[in-house]
XYZ file of C-alpha atoms in Angstrom:
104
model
C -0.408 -12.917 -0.757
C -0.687 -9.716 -2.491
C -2.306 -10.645 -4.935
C -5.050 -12.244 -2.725
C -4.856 -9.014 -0.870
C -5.661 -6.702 -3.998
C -8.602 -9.217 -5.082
C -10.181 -9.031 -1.580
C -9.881 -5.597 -1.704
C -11.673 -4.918 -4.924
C -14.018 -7.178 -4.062
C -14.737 -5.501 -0.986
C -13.242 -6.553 2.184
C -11.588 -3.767 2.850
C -10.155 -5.115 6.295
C -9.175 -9.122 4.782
C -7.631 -6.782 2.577
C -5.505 -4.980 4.748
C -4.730 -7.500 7.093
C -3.511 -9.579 3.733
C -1.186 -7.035 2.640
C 0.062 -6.394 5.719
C 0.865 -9.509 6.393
C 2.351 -9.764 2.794
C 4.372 -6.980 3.198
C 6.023 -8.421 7.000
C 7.022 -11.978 5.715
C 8.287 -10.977 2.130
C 11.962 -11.705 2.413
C 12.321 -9.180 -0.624
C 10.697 -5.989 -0.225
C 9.742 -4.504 -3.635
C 8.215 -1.285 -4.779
C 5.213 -3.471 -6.289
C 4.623 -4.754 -2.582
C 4.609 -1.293 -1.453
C 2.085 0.091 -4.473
C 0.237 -2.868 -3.228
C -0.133 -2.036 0.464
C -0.943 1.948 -0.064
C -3.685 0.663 -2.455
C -5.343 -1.526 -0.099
C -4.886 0.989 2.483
C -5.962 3.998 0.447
C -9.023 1.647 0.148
C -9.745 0.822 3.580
C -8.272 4.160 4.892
C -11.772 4.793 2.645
C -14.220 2.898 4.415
C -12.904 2.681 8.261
C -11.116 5.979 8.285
C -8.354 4.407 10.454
C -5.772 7.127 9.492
C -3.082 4.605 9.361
C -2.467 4.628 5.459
C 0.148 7.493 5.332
C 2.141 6.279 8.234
C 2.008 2.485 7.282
C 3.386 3.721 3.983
C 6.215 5.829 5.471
C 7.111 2.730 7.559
C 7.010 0.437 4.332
C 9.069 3.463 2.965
C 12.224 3.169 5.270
C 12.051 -0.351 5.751
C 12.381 -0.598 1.330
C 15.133 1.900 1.483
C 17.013 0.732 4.424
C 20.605 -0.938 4.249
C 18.787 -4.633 4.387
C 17.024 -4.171 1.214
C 18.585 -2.239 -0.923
C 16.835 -3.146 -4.117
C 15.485 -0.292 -4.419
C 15.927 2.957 -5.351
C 14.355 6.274 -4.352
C 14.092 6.989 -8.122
C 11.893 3.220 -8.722
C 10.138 4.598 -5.813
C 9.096 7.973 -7.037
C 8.505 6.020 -10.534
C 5.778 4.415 -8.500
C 3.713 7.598 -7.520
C 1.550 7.673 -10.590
C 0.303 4.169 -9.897
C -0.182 4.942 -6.194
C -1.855 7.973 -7.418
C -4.271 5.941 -9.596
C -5.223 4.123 -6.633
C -6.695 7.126 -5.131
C -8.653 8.410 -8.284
C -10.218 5.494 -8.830
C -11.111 5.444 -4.976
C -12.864 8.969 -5.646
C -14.295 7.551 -8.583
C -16.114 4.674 -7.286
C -17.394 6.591 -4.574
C -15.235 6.889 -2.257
C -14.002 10.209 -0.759
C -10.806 12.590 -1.134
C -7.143 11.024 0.277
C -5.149 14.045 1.445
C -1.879 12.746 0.816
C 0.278 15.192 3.141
């Protein structure tokens, strides 16, 4: 599913998109950083277009749930490895035409 989610999102349906990934994210029995780089990307995206203000909090959400006791997999360090790739997501956002993510 996420990687339906990220195709319908660079194709352009931003909402599919989100709805995918979101949906991704809740029935993965593993969470993993990728699954989280992939749901702030198709957020960042449709955060973009529908200015829903969700992104930030879905992400801190998607956050705790990857760091707490059930899924331990990973780390705080794999998940601050993961920034620049998150960060990516909102260049090429400005890039294509989209406008500024304040990421505070």
């Amino acid at each position: 599913l996420s990687v339906k989610a990220f195709s319908q999102s660079m194709s352009g349906d931003e909402a599919t998109a989100m709805k995918t990934a979101r949906e991704a994210w809740e029935t993965s029995k593993v969470k993993t950083v990728d699954g989280l780089v992939n749901l702030f990307h198709c957020g960042v995206r449709h955060e973009m277009k529908f200015s829903s203000g969700d992104t930030m909090l879905e992400f801190d959400n998607a956050c705790n749930e990857l760091l707490s006791a059930r899924h331990q997999a990973a780390g705080v360090d794999e998940i601050i490895s993961a920034f620049p790739r998150m960060s990516n997501s909102c260049v090429e956002n400005e890039v294509g035409g989209g406008g500024s993510l304040l990421l505070s």
